[in-house]
Amino acid sequence: MVRRIVIIGANASGIEAASAVRKRDRTAEITLITKEKTAGYSRCGLPFVISGTIPLFKDLIVYPPAYFQMLKLNLRTQTIASIINTKEKTVTIQTPEGAEEIISYDSLVIATGAEPVVPPIKGVEKQGILSLRSIEDGEKIEANIKAGAKSAIIMGAGLIGLEVGVALIERGLQVTVVEMQPQILPQMLDNDMAEHVKSHLEQHGMKILLNRMVEEILGGDKASAVRAGGEILTADIVINAFGVRANTKLALDSGIPLGETQAIKTNAYMETDFEEVYAVGDCAETAHAISCRPICPKLGTVAVRQGKVAGANVGGDNVRFLGALVSTITRLFDVEVGATGISETEAKKNGNEIVVGVVNSKSKADYYPSAKPIRVKLIVEKKTDRLIGAQIVGGEEVTQRINALSFAIQKKMTIRELAKADTAYAPQMCEIWDPMVLAAERVLMKLR
Amino acid sequence: MVRRIVIIGANASGIEAASAVRKRDRTAEITLITKEKTAGYSRCGLPFVISGTIPLFKDLIVYPPAYFQMLKLNLRTQTIASIINTKEKTVTIQTPEGAEEIISYDSLVIATGAEPVVPPIKGVEKQGILSLRSIEDGEKIEANIKAGAKSAIIMGAGLIGLEVGVALIERGLQVTVVEMQPQILPQMLDNDMAEHVKSHLEQHGMKILLNRMVEEILGGDKASAVRAGGEILTADIVINAFGVRANTKLALDSGIPLGETQAIKTNAYMETDFEEVYAVGDCAETAHAISCRPICPKLGTVAVRQGKVAGANVGGDNVRFLGALVSTITRLFDVEVGATGISETEAKKNGNEIVVGVVNSKSKADYYPSAKPIRVKLIVEKKTDRLIGAQIVGGEEVTQRINALSFAIQKKMTIRELAKADTAYAPQMCEIWDPMVLAAERVLMKLR
């Protein structure tokens, strides 16, 4: 009997799930449904089209139509899934022509992603408040720049806000970022580390206003200013980068329970509370690999890993997703920034007793030209001596240092082990005592 | 009572040992003895002075005289230690003026390093066979280039041979490398990985002759050609890069036993067979962290770690060196190369049953400009599913990928865990499935 698999969402996690099913089931009828015009593109690449580094939005398409054909995946774009009937095992969809259709499934994967948060600010209904989640969003920003926009206000100093801010400065715009919190990147970094990133951004001309709530969006029909902390700031573009939230309307309407993060509740197999209904990616709640608390990290790496797990299970395997460490990296102008595991702020909030070590070092031997300053912070659980988090600002090879520390966390490395760890050395590439190891020494000095 | 510590050798491991003693003992009389004119410089940096990247040899001095003063270390340069009397606890030294002096020690650290191997080839006694181990060696090569040398023959395609070869090509010389083995970097890489490095070097103009034994060094008083595999190759400079061997004459003359690698035998505390006599760095035998076999890896990172352990123990601690993974990295022109743990060749020689996975991927998202090809090879022990070795050629951030995999090996990560591991992602910095994780998948496919 041919199994019918329906996947709602056709980006990172949805396609990963479809591919994992196909690997295990050559005959299954696999249907992917997306409301978007374009499927299989990289959202994380959008800022680099805005900046001009990547020529065209369509360059971001990682899975072209040929991929769907090759894997015999039935892709239905511009199609809306309006209701799931978990009893009858059907999904009601609206076709691009507006017709309603009911399709049956044996297994269903919900990969509806996330969407920009729109807080209830006065004036939020105005035209022209832009965001950067989809290719359409990107095209709107691009159109504004082409139409001569010279300045932008970005509401929110999270990862997306700052990446868009950098892109717009690279396109010659004046950029002001307004953030409610007392620091930039509040989800990713502790304040001490964020301060270094902030100075770097300011040196490149980004204006950053912290502790400023956006009270009102001003302008005629089209947003052209915001009032924040009592001050009126005007700009040609106003960008909403308050954050994204799990897209759960379909689940809610269909009686599929959410968890405490307001994302779809799942277990380690990526199953929802309903049999043969899975949820993956930005719309799904998952467990933090260290704290075990429910989180919804909304990261590409997590999305593909969850998609792969759900797809394997749909295909007959019995695989678990082991939780997320929320490893996050970016490069802003020429400063690399990375974090993994638990931050100092988070640990304190959770009541963990921790010891922290920070070191300033160099990315190469001190005498080697172009060695860059690098700052590494480690967070260690006092009770167990185990590394539970790390943050890095500056230097080079930050991504793979974050991966190294993330492997250490995943394998429960103690700070004593890290201080003794074997690392590689060549003067043109790193220091003989890697900053990670030096930072571990700093922690040990406090533990002695 | 003031303790007297004598350290023979004043580079990486010797100075690290001295610093570790001083940290624990403020009054000890610490004497460092070196036959060299300059102490505390980075040998690994020598090729980059030859290439012109670093302006002067003295820029390589990491520990200037002020460091020795600050730590109250008694540094005696151009001084030769000729005999150790382990019964009387004395060292006989020859001062720069040629006088003999006997100094007493409570603890002794031997850090005599290594020296270039000179095999018994016909003509090896000729003048002008250069090597690159010390600043003096570097100055001789530099003098030859300044005097108009246009071509060089390098005997040996190990790390130093190739790094010098690259430096000389960058200075405009024609370079031919002659290697006895059927591959370059035989100590570091398996042949399949070495082949990729070789093509890269050849593309940059390096002539590489494999399977060629150097049979004779030719020329008048001064070496000006070699006969290798029957062919006569002429050049303005002939460089000996056959390798280095532990400098053990002093130990041998003093009755301090060597191990099976012909380096000074030590235990995990870096002690030799004699009480209060330690050996560290390139002259010391140590254990491989995976195979537990005796090795003498001759790496800077190992040297400083061993020096720190010996110094801590001399200072009253009780610390162990946990063995070396022999993590090795370099960049040759613009290709990064790294290895850690056990190679496929080595594992097979040791009779380990292994499974190997190789993947070709990209250093960044495929659509991101300047993404570079990267090749990752993993070696997994079949019995335990554990990662025991890794090699990487190409791409970016190879050093920290090697560190990540080295942490994984040190913490006994299985290949299943690596295939599921949480890694960080941003399109401008890496792929969503890191090549390390993809390579783990390749191994798993073979294990299933």
PDB file of N, CA and C in Angstrom, chain B residues 322-403:
ATOM      1  N   LEU B 322      48.433  13.864  29.758  1.00  0.00           N
ATOM      2  CA  LEU B 322      47.518  12.772  29.416  1.00  0.00           C
ATOM      3  C   LEU B 322      47.766  12.166  28.037  1.00  0.00           C
ATOM      4  N   GLY B 323      48.904  12.461  27.460  1.00  0.00           N
ATOM      5  CA  GLY B 323      49.211  11.908  26.142  1.00  0.00           C
ATOM      6  C   GLY B 323      48.875  12.902  25.044  1.00  0.00           C
ATOM      7  N   ALA B 324      49.393  12.646  23.868  1.00  0.00           N
ATOM      8  CA  ALA B 324      49.227  13.582  22.753  1.00  0.00           C
ATOM      9  C   ALA B 324      48.371  12.964  21.659  1.00  0.00           C
ATOM     10  N   LEU B 325      47.556  13.819  21.041  1.00  0.00           N
ATOM     11  CA  LEU B 325      46.737  13.378  19.907  1.00  0.00           C
ATOM     12  C   LEU B 325      47.445  13.658  18.583  1.00  0.00           C
ATOM     13  N   VAL B 326      48.589  14.354  18.669  1.00  0.00           N
ATOM     14  CA  VAL B 326      49.363  14.730  17.490  1.00  0.00           C
ATOM     15  C   VAL B 326      48.519  15.530  16.495  1.00  0.00           C
ATOM     16  N   SER B 327      47.775  16.510  17.019  1.00  0.00           N
ATOM     17  CA  SER B 327      47.023  17.417  16.149  1.00  0.00           C
ATOM     18  C   SER B 327      48.018  18.314  15.422  1.00  0.00           C
ATOM     19  N   THR B 328      47.922  18.336  14.108  1.00  0.00           N
ATOM     20  CA  THR B 328      48.896  19.060  13.291  1.00  0.00           C
ATOM     21  C   THR B 328      48.166  19.872  12.236  1.00  0.00           C
ATOM     22  N   ILE B 329      48.570  21.113  12.051  1.00  0.00           N
ATOM     23  CA  ILE B 329      47.930  21.952  11.034  1.00  0.00           C
ATOM     24  C   ILE B 329      48.963  22.769  10.290  1.00  0.00           C
ATOM     25  N   THR B 330      48.592  23.183   9.098  1.00  0.00           N
ATOM     26  CA  THR B 330      49.418  24.141   8.362  1.00  0.00           C
ATOM     27  C   THR B 330      48.566  24.803   7.282  1.00  0.00           C
ATOM     28  N   ARG B 331      49.107  25.862   6.723  1.00  0.00           N
ATOM     29  CA  ARG B 331      48.520  26.423   5.494  1.00  0.00           C
ATOM     30  C   ARG B 331      49.647  26.474   4.478  1.00  0.00           C
ATOM     31  N   LEU B 332      49.415  25.901   3.284  1.00  0.00           N
ATOM     32  CA  LEU B 332      50.422  25.885   2.231  1.00  0.00           C
ATOM     33  C   LEU B 332      49.834  26.652   1.047  1.00  0.00           C
ATOM     34  N   PHE B 333      50.415  27.795   0.693  1.00  0.00           N
ATOM     35  CA  PHE B 333      49.778  28.771  -0.178  1.00  0.00           C
ATOM     36  C   PHE B 333      48.407  29.043   0.402  1.00  0.00           C
ATOM     37  N   ASP B 334      47.320  28.775  -0.305  1.00  0.00           N
ATOM     38  CA  ASP B 334      46.042  29.061   0.356  1.00  0.00           C
ATOM     39  C   ASP B 334      45.248  27.805   0.707  1.00  0.00           C
ATOM     40  N   VAL B 335      45.922  26.681   0.804  1.00  0.00           N
ATOM     41  CA  VAL B 335      45.189  25.481   1.228  1.00  0.00           C
ATOM     42  C   VAL B 335      45.527  25.152   2.683  1.00  0.00           C
ATOM     43  N   GLU B 336      44.478  25.017   3.477  1.00  0.00           N
ATOM     44  CA  GLU B 336      44.669  24.638   4.872  1.00  0.00           C
ATOM     45  C   GLU B 336      44.668  23.113   4.984  1.00  0.00           C
ATOM     46  N   VAL B 337      45.509  22.595   5.859  1.00  0.00           N
ATOM     47  CA  VAL B 337      45.652  21.152   6.019  1.00  0.00           C
ATOM     48  C   VAL B 337      45.707  20.848   7.516  1.00  0.00           C
ATOM     49  N   GLY B 338      44.954  19.853   7.943  1.00  0.00           N
ATOM     50  CA  GLY B 338      44.983  19.510   9.363  1.00  0.00           C
ATOM     51  C   GLY B 338      44.761  18.025   9.587  1.00  0.00           C
ATOM     52  N   ALA B 339      45.280  17.532  10.700  1.00  0.00           N
ATOM     53  CA  ALA B 339      45.080  16.129  11.060  1.00  0.00           C
ATOM     54  C   ALA B 339      45.126  15.994  12.569  1.00  0.00           C
ATOM     55  N   THR B 340      44.400  15.015  13.082  1.00  0.00           N
ATOM     56  CA  THR B 340      44.458  14.709  14.508  1.00  0.00           C
ATOM     57  C   THR B 340      44.193  13.225  14.726  1.00  0.00           C
ATOM     58  N   GLY B 341      44.730  12.696  15.811  1.00  0.00           N
ATOM     59  CA  GLY B 341      44.476  11.290  16.146  1.00  0.00           C
ATOM     60  C   GLY B 341      45.213  10.340  15.224  1.00  0.00           C
ATOM     61  N   ILE B 342      44.574   9.217  14.941  1.00  0.00           N
ATOM     62  CA  ILE B 342      45.214   8.116  14.201  1.00  0.00           C
ATOM     63  C   ILE B 342      44.824   8.203  12.722  1.00  0.00           C
ATOM     64  N   SER B 343      45.781   8.001  11.845  1.00  0.00           N
ATOM     65  CA  SER B 343      45.471   7.975  10.408  1.00  0.00           C
ATOM     66  C   SER B 343      45.002   6.581  10.009  1.00  0.00           C
ATOM     67  N   GLU B 344      44.441   6.478   8.807  1.00  0.00           N
ATOM     68  CA  GLU B 344      44.012   5.172   8.297  1.00  0.00           C
ATOM     69  C   GLU B 344      45.231   4.251   8.174  1.00  0.00           C
ATOM     70  N   THR B 345      46.301   4.800   7.608  1.00  0.00           N
ATOM     71  CA  THR B 345      47.542   4.037   7.428  1.00  0.00           C
ATOM     72  C   THR B 345      48.037   3.451   8.757  1.00  0.00           C
ATOM     73  N   GLU B 346      48.085   4.342   9.764  1.00  0.00           N
ATOM     74  CA  GLU B 346      48.551   3.956  11.093  1.00  0.00           C
ATOM     75  C   GLU B 346      47.648   2.890  11.715  1.00  0.00           C
ATOM     76  N   ALA B 347      46.348   3.110  11.614  1.00  0.00           N
ATOM     77  CA  ALA B 347      45.399   2.178  12.215  1.00  0.00           C
ATOM     78  C   ALA B 347      45.577   0.793  11.602  1.00  0.00           C
ATOM     79  N   LYS B 348      45.730   0.752  10.269  1.00  0.00           N
ATOM     80  CA  LYS B 348      45.898  -0.537   9.597  1.00  0.00           C
ATOM     81  C   LYS B 348      47.201  -1.197  10.021  1.00  0.00           C
ATOM     82  N   LYS B 349      48.244  -0.379  10.155  1.00  0.00           N
ATOM     83  CA  LYS B 349      49.538  -0.904  10.589  1.00  0.00           C
ATOM     84  C   LYS B 349      49.419  -1.493  11.994  1.00  0.00           C
ATOM     85  N   ASN B 350      48.635  -0.829  12.837  1.00  0.00           N
ATOM     86  CA  ASN B 350      48.448  -1.311  14.217  1.00  0.00           C
ATOM     87  C   ASN B 350      47.466  -2.478  14.305  1.00  0.00           C
ATOM     88  N   GLY B 351      46.840  -2.807  13.173  1.00  0.00           N
ATOM     89  CA  GLY B 351      45.887  -3.901  13.164  1.00  0.00           C
ATOM     90  C   GLY B 351      44.510  -3.545  13.716  1.00  0.00           C
ATOM     91  N   ASN B 352      44.204  -2.243  13.828  1.00  0.00           N
ATOM     92  CA  ASN B 352      42.856  -1.827  14.265  1.00  0.00           C
ATOM     93  C   ASN B 352      41.851  -2.059  13.151  1.00  0.00           C
ATOM     94  N   GLU B 353      40.703  -2.574  13.508  1.00  0.00           N
ATOM     95  CA  GLU B 353      39.636  -2.634  12.508  1.00  0.00           C
ATOM     96  C   GLU B 353      38.933  -1.283  12.483  1.00  0.00           C
ATOM     97  N   ILE B 354      38.905  -0.647  11.311  1.00  0.00           N
ATOM     98  CA  ILE B 354      38.364   0.702  11.235  1.00  0.00           C
ATOM     99  C   ILE B 354      37.378   0.852  10.088  1.00  0.00           C
ATOM    100  N   VAL B 355      36.589   1.921  10.155  1.00  0.00           N
ATOM    101  CA  VAL B 355      35.742   2.328   9.039  1.00  0.00           C
ATOM    102  C   VAL B 355      36.075   3.782   8.758  1.00  0.00           C
ATOM    103  N   VAL B 356      36.133   4.118   7.472  1.00  0.00           N
ATOM    104  CA  VAL B 356      36.566   5.445   7.071  1.00  0.00           C
ATOM    105  C   VAL B 356      35.440   6.134   6.316  1.00  0.00           C
ATOM    106  N   GLY B 357      35.262   7.421   6.513  1.00  0.00           N
ATOM    107  CA  GLY B 357      34.279   8.199   5.750  1.00  0.00           C
ATOM    108  C   GLY B 357      34.935   9.459   5.219  1.00  0.00           C
ATOM    109  N   VAL B 358      34.723   9.744   3.929  1.00  0.00           N
ATOM    110  CA  VAL B 358      35.299  10.948   3.334  1.00  0.00           C
ATOM    111  C   VAL B 358      34.171  11.749   2.704  1.00  0.00           C
ATOM    112  N   VAL B 359      34.194  13.060   2.874  1.00  0.00           N
ATOM    113  CA  VAL B 359      33.180  13.883   2.229  1.00  0.00           C
ATOM    114  C   VAL B 359      33.837  15.104   1.600  1.00  0.00           C
ATOM    115  N   ASN B 360      33.328  15.490   0.427  1.00  0.00           N
ATOM    116  CA  ASN B 360      33.713  16.757  -0.189  1.00  0.00           C
ATOM    117  C   ASN B 360      32.570  17.713  -0.015  1.00  0.00           C
ATOM    118  N   SER B 361      32.829  18.860   0.572  1.00  0.00           N
ATOM    119  CA  SER B 361      31.748  19.815   0.774  1.00  0.00           C
ATOM    120  C   SER B 361      32.281  21.230   0.570  1.00  0.00           C
ATOM    121  N   LYS B 362      31.592  22.204   1.148  1.00  0.00           N
ATOM    122  CA  LYS B 362      31.981  23.603   0.988  1.00  0.00           C
ATOM    123  C   LYS B 362      32.186  24.236   2.357  1.00  0.00           C
ATOM    124  N   SER B 363      32.995  25.291   2.388  1.00  0.00           N
ATOM    125  CA  SER B 363      33.278  25.955   3.658  1.00  0.00           C
ATOM    126  C   SER B 363      32.180  26.931   4.053  1.00  0.00           C
ATOM    127  N   LYS B 364      31.302  27.272   3.103  1.00  0.00           N
ATOM    128  CA  LYS B 364      30.193  28.189   3.369  1.00  0.00           C
ATOM    129  C   LYS B 364      28.980  27.677   2.617  1.00  0.00           C
ATOM    130  N   ALA B 365      27.831  28.343   2.806  1.00  0.00           N
ATOM    131  CA  ALA B 365      26.656  27.974   2.028  1.00  0.00           C
ATOM    132  C   ALA B 365      27.042  28.012   0.554  1.00  0.00           C
ATOM    133  N   ASP B 366      26.517  27.061  -0.186  1.00  0.00           N
ATOM    134  CA  ASP B 366      26.881  26.879  -1.580  1.00  0.00           C
ATOM    135  C   ASP B 366      26.674  28.165  -2.391  1.00  0.00           C
ATOM    136  N   TYR B 367      25.640  28.917  -2.034  1.00  0.00           N
ATOM    137  CA  TYR B 367      25.307  30.119  -2.809  1.00  0.00           C
ATOM    138  C   TYR B 367      26.118  31.328  -2.387  1.00  0.00           C
ATOM    139  N   TYR B 368      26.904  31.182  -1.305  1.00  0.00           N
ATOM    140  CA  TYR B 368      27.624  32.338  -0.787  1.00  0.00           C
ATOM    141  C   TYR B 368      28.953  32.490  -1.520  1.00  0.00           C
ATOM    142  N   PRO B 369      29.252  33.702  -2.035  1.00  0.00           N
ATOM    143  CA  PRO B 369      30.499  33.878  -2.779  1.00  0.00           C
ATOM    144  C   PRO B 369      31.699  33.512  -1.914  1.00  0.00           C
ATOM    145  N   SER B 370      32.718  33.000  -2.522  1.00  0.00           N
ATOM    146  CA  SER B 370      33.991  32.644  -1.873  1.00  0.00           C
ATOM    147  C   SER B 370      33.928  31.391  -1.003  1.00  0.00           C
ATOM    148  N   ALA B 371      32.837  30.624  -1.115  1.00  0.00           N
ATOM    149  CA  ALA B 371      32.810  29.314  -0.459  1.00  0.00           C
ATOM    150  C   ALA B 371      33.905  28.462  -1.093  1.00  0.00           C
ATOM    151  N   LYS B 372      34.695  27.792  -0.263  1.00  0.00           N
ATOM    152  CA  LYS B 372      35.819  27.002  -0.782  1.00  0.00           C
ATOM    153  C   LYS B 372      35.555  25.514  -0.602  1.00  0.00           C
ATOM    154  N   PRO B 373      36.044  24.685  -1.526  1.00  0.00           N
ATOM    155  CA  PRO B 373      35.882  23.238  -1.333  1.00  0.00           C
ATOM    156  C   PRO B 373      36.664  22.759  -0.115  1.00  0.00           C
ATOM    157  N   ILE B 374      36.092  21.835   0.613  1.00  0.00           N
ATOM    158  CA  ILE B 374      36.747  21.274   1.798  1.00  0.00           C
ATOM    159  C   ILE B 374      36.517  19.768   1.810  1.00  0.00           C
ATOM    160  N   ARG B 375      37.544  19.028   2.196  1.00  0.00           N
ATOM    161  CA  ARG B 375      37.493  17.565   2.177  1.00  0.00           C
ATOM    162  C   ARG B 375      37.792  17.075   3.591  1.00  0.00           C
ATOM    163  N   VAL B 376      36.863  16.315   4.157  1.00  0.00           N
ATOM    164  CA  VAL B 376      37.023  15.831   5.527  1.00  0.00           C
ATOM    165  C   VAL B 376      37.034  14.307   5.519  1.00  0.00           C
ATOM    166  N   LYS B 377      37.994  13.734   6.202  1.00  0.00           N
ATOM    167  CA  LYS B 377      38.097  12.279   6.330  1.00  0.00           C
ATOM    168  C   LYS B 377      38.063  11.917   7.808  1.00  0.00           C
ATOM    169  N   LEU B 378      37.229  10.966   8.153  1.00  0.00           N
ATOM    170  CA  LEU B 378      37.146  10.517   9.542  1.00  0.00           C
ATOM    171  C   LEU B 378      37.548   9.050   9.626  1.00  0.00           C
ATOM    172  N   ILE B 379      38.233   8.714  10.698  1.00  0.00           N
ATOM    173  CA  ILE B 379      38.645   7.333  10.937  1.00  0.00           C
ATOM    174  C   ILE B 379      37.978   6.858  12.226  1.00  0.00           C
ATOM    175  N   VAL B 380      37.232   5.757  12.137  1.00  0.00           N
ATOM    176  CA  VAL B 380      36.413   5.295  13.244  1.00  0.00           C
ATOM    177  C   VAL B 380      36.785   3.860  13.598  1.00  0.00           C
ATOM    178  N   GLU B 381      36.901   3.606  14.874  1.00  0.00           N
ATOM    179  CA  GLU B 381      37.218   2.258  15.352  1.00  0.00           C
ATOM    180  C   GLU B 381      35.944   1.416  15.304  1.00  0.00           C
ATOM    181  N   LYS B 382      35.991   0.290  14.616  1.00  0.00           N
ATOM    182  CA  LYS B 382      34.784  -0.500  14.374  1.00  0.00           C
ATOM    183  C   LYS B 382      34.212  -1.078  15.667  1.00  0.00           C
ATOM    184  N   LYS B 383      35.079  -1.553  16.530  1.00  0.00           N
ATOM    185  CA  LYS B 383      34.672  -2.231  17.756  1.00  0.00           C
ATOM    186  C   LYS B 383      33.839  -1.317  18.654  1.00  0.00           C
ATOM    187  N   THR B 384      34.247  -0.031  18.718  1.00  0.00           N
ATOM    188  CA  THR B 384      33.619   0.884  19.680  1.00  0.00           C
ATOM    189  C   THR B 384      32.761   1.955  19.021  1.00  0.00           C
ATOM    190  N   ASP B 385      32.790   2.055  17.694  1.00  0.00           N
ATOM    191  CA  ASP B 385      32.100   3.133  16.972  1.00  0.00           C
ATOM    192  C   ASP B 385      32.704   4.504  17.252  1.00  0.00           C
ATOM    193  N   ARG B 386      33.848   4.535  17.915  1.00  0.00           N
ATOM    194  CA  ARG B 386      34.403   5.816  18.314  1.00  0.00           C
ATOM    195  C   ARG B 386      35.296   6.431  17.257  1.00  0.00           C
ATOM    196  N   LEU B 387      35.226   7.766  17.160  1.00  0.00           N
ATOM    197  CA  LEU B 387      36.110   8.524  16.293  1.00  0.00           C
ATOM    198  C   LEU B 387      37.524   8.421  16.868  1.00  0.00           C
ATOM    199  N   ILE B 388      38.498   8.042  16.028  1.00  0.00           N
ATOM    200  CA  ILE B 388      39.880   7.978  16.534  1.00  0.00           C
ATOM    201  C   ILE B 388      40.841   8.843  15.717  1.00  0.00           C
ATOM    202  N   GLY B 389      40.358   9.354  14.586  1.00  0.00           N
ATOM    203  CA  GLY B 389      41.244  10.204  13.794  1.00  0.00           C
ATOM    204  C   GLY B 389      40.480  11.023  12.777  1.00  0.00           C
ATOM    205  N   ALA B 390      41.112  12.107  12.306  1.00  0.00           N
ATOM    206  CA  ALA B 390      40.474  12.960  11.308  1.00  0.00           C
ATOM    207  C   ALA B 390      41.531  13.694  10.498  1.00  0.00           C
ATOM    208  N   GLN B 391      41.223  13.938   9.239  1.00  0.00           N
ATOM    209  CA  GLN B 391      42.111  14.716   8.371  1.00  0.00           C
ATOM    210  C   GLN B 391      41.251  15.660   7.542  1.00  0.00           C
ATOM    211  N   ILE B 392      41.743  16.881   7.342  1.00  0.00           N
ATOM    212  CA  ILE B 392      41.003  17.872   6.561  1.00  0.00           C
ATOM    213  C   ILE B 392      41.957  18.547   5.586  1.00  0.00           C
ATOM    214  N   VAL B 393      41.512  18.699   4.346  1.00  0.00           N
ATOM    215  CA  VAL B 393      42.280  19.450   3.357  1.00  0.00           C
ATOM    216  C   VAL B 393      41.348  20.461   2.694  1.00  0.00           C
ATOM    217  N   GLY B 394      41.768  21.721   2.666  1.00  0.00           N
ATOM    218  CA  GLY B 394      41.002  22.763   1.983  1.00  0.00           C
ATOM    219  C   GLY B 394      40.042  23.484   2.891  1.00  0.00           C
ATOM    220  N   GLY B 395      39.286  24.391   2.290  1.00  0.00           N
ATOM    221  CA  GLY B 395      38.274  25.106   3.048  1.00  0.00           C
ATOM    222  C   GLY B 395      38.827  26.202   3.917  1.00  0.00           C
ATOM    223  N   GLU B 396      38.129  26.458   4.994  1.00  0.00           N
ATOM    224  CA  GLU B 396      38.493  27.498   5.952  1.00  0.00           C
ATOM    225  C   GLU B 396      38.277  26.930   7.346  1.00  0.00           C
ATOM    226  N   GLU B 397      38.822  27.628   8.329  1.00  0.00           N
ATOM    227  CA  GLU B 397      38.620  27.240   9.734  1.00  0.00           C
ATOM    228  C   GLU B 397      38.996  25.774   9.996  1.00  0.00           C
ATOM    229  N   VAL B 398      40.019  25.324   9.303  1.00  0.00           N
ATOM    230  CA  VAL B 398      40.452  23.932   9.455  1.00  0.00           C
ATOM    231  C   VAL B 398      41.042  23.699  10.854  1.00  0.00           C
ATOM    232  N   THR B 399      41.790  24.677  11.342  1.00  0.00           N
ATOM    233  CA  THR B 399      42.402  24.533  12.674  1.00  0.00           C
ATOM    234  C   THR B 399      41.345  24.237  13.732  1.00  0.00           C
ATOM    235  N   GLN B 400      40.279  25.018  13.718  1.00  0.00           N
ATOM    236  CA  GLN B 400      39.295  24.847  14.778  1.00  0.00           C
ATOM    237  C   GLN B 400      38.388  23.648  14.508  1.00  0.00           C
ATOM    238  N   ARG B 401      38.266  23.245  13.248  1.00  0.00           N
ATOM    239  CA  ARG B 401      37.569  21.967  12.992  1.00  0.00           C
ATOM    240  C   ARG B 401      38.412  20.820  13.548  1.00  0.00           C
ATOM    241  N   ILE B 402      39.714  20.903  13.344  1.00  0.00           N
ATOM    242  CA  ILE B 402      40.601  19.875  13.919  1.00  0.00           C
ATOM    243  C   ILE B 402      40.465  19.881  15.444  1.00  0.00           C
ATOM    244  N   ASN B 403      40.403  21.065  16.043  1.00  0.00           N
ATOM    245  CA  ASN B 403      40.216  21.129  17.495  1.00  0.00           C
ATOM    246  C   ASN B 403      38.879  20.524  17.915  1.00  0.00           C
TER     247      ASN B 403
END
